[in-house]
Coordinates of C-alpha atoms in Angstrom, one line a residue:
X1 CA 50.8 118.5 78.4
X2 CA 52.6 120.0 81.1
X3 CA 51.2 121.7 84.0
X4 CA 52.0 125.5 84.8
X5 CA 52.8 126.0 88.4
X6 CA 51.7 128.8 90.1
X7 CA 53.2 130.2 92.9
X8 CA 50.8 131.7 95.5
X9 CA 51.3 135.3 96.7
X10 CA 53.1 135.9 99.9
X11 CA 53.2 139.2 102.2
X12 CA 55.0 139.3 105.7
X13 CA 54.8 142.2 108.2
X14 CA 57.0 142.4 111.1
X15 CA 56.7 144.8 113.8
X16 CA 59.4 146.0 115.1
X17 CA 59.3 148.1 118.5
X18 CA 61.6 151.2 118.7
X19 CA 64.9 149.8 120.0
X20 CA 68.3 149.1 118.2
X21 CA 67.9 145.7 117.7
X22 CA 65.0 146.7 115.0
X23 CA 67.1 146.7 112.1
X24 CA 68.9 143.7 112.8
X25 CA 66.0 141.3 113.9
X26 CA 64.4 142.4 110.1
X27 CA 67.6 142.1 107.9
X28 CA 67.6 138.3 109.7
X29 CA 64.2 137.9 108.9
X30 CA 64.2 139.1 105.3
X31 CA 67.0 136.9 104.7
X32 CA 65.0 133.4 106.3
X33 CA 61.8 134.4 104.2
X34 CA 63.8 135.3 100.7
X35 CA 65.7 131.5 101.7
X36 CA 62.6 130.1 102.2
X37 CA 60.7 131.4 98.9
X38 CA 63.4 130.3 97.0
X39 CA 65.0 134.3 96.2
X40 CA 68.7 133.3 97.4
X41 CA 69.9 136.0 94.8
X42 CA 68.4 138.8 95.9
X43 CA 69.6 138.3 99.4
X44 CA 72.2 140.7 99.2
X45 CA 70.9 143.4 97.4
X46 CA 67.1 143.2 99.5
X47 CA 69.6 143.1 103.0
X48 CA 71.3 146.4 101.9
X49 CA 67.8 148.1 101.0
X50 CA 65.6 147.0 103.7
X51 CA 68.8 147.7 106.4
X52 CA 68.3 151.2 105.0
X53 CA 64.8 151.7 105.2
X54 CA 63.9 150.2 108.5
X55 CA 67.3 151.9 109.8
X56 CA 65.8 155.4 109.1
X57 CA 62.9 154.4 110.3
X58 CA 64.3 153.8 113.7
X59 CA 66.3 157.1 113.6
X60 CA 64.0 159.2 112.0
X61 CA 60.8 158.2 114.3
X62 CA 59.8 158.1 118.0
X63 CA 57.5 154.9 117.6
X64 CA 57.4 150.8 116.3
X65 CA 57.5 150.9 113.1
X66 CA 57.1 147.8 110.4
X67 CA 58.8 145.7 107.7
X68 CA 56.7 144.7 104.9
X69 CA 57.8 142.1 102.4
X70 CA 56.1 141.0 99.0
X71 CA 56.6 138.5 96.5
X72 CA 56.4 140.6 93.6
X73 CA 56.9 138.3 90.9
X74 CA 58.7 134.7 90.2
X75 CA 62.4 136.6 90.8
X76 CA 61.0 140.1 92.6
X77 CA 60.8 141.1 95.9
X78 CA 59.2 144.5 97.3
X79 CA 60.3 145.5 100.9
X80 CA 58.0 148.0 102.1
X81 CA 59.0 149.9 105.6
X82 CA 56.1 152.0 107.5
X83 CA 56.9 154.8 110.3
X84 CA 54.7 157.3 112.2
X85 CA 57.1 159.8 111.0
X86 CA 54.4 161.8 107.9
X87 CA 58.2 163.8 106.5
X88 CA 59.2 161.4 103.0
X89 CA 62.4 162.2 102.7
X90 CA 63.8 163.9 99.8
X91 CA 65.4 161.3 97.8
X92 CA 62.0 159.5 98.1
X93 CA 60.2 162.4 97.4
X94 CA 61.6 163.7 94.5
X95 CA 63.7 166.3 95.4
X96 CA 67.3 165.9 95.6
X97 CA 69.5 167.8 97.3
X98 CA 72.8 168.4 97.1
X99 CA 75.4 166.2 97.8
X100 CA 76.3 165.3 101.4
X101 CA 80.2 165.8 101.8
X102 CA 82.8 163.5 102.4
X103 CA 82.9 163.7 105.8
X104 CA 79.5 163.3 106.7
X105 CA 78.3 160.9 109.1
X106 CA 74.7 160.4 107.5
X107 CA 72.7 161.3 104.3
X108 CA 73.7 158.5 101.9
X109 CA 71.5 156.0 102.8
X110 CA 68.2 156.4 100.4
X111 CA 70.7 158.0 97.8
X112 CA 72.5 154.5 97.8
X113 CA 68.9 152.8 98.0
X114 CA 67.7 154.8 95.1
X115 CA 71.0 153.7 92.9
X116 CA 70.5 150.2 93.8
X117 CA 67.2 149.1 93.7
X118 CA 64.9 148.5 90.7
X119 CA 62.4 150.7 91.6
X120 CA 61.1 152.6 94.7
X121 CA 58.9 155.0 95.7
X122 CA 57.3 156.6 99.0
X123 CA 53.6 157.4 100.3
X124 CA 52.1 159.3 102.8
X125 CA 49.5 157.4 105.6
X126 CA 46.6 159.5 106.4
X127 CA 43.6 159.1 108.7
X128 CA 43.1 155.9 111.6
X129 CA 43.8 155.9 114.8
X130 CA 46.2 158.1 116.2
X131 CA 49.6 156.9 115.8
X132 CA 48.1 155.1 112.5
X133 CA 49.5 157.4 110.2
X134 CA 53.0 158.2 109.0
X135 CA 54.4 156.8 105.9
X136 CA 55.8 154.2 103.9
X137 CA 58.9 153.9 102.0
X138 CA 59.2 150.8 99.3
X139 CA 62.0 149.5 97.2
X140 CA 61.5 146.3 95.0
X141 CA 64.8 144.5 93.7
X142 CA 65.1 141.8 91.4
X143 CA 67.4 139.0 89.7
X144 CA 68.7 140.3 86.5
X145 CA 70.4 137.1 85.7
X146 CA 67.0 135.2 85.8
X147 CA 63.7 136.8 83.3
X148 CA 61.0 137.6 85.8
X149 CA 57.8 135.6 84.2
X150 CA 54.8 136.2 86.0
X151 CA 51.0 135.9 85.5

């Protein structure tokens, strides 16, 4: 009789103070903890997202903000990115507006997040301590090559 192993659950949270270094210090990080848990394959696809997410989050807020990451099954991962800023933006929030043009220097971001990633969603942060609240944006991405078994 063989035995099942279980892999524990894991959850990492990085702050990350408002400079523009942010982004870069959690792409590195995201990449050492998906190497270390084993989730080479999503490396590429979890990099673009969570550069995404915590890059709005620097440009879009005037505080630290945070990196969240979760095992979210045997080949899943869910970043998570929390801001003070309380505005979800539309393509997280369900509305979707038009296009940005060609020549636009920003507004593809969460459009290219939202084609990308498995699943994703946004919720607002009420109450605490002032500076407490805000919002989180999350994505979770996956290995399609490899059958997610969990439980």
């Amino acid at each position: 009789m063989a035995l099942a192993t279980v892999t524990p659950p894991w959850a990492y949270t990085l702050q990350l103070p408002q400079d523009p270094r942010g982004p870069g210090i959690a792409r590195a990080t995201l990449r050492t903890v998906l190497q270390v848990h084993g989730m080479r394959d999503l490396i590429e696809t979890a990099e673009l997202l969570a550069g995404e997410l915590v890059t709005n989050a620097y440009r879009h807020s005037s505080a630290p903000y945070s990196l969240r990451l979760r095992g979210a099954g045997r080949n899943r991962v869910r970043v998570g990115v929390w801001d003070s800023n309380p505005v979800i933006p539309d393509p997280f929030g369900g509305g979707i507006r038009d296009e940005p043009c060609a020549l636009a220097e920003s507004g593809r971001g969460l459009r290219i997040v939202r084609e990308c990633a498995e699943s994703w969603g946004a919720y607002p942060i009420r109450g605490g301590l002032p500076g407490q609240g805000g919002k989180v944006l999350w994505v979770e991405c996956t290995d399609r090559a490899t059958p997610d078994r969990t439980g």
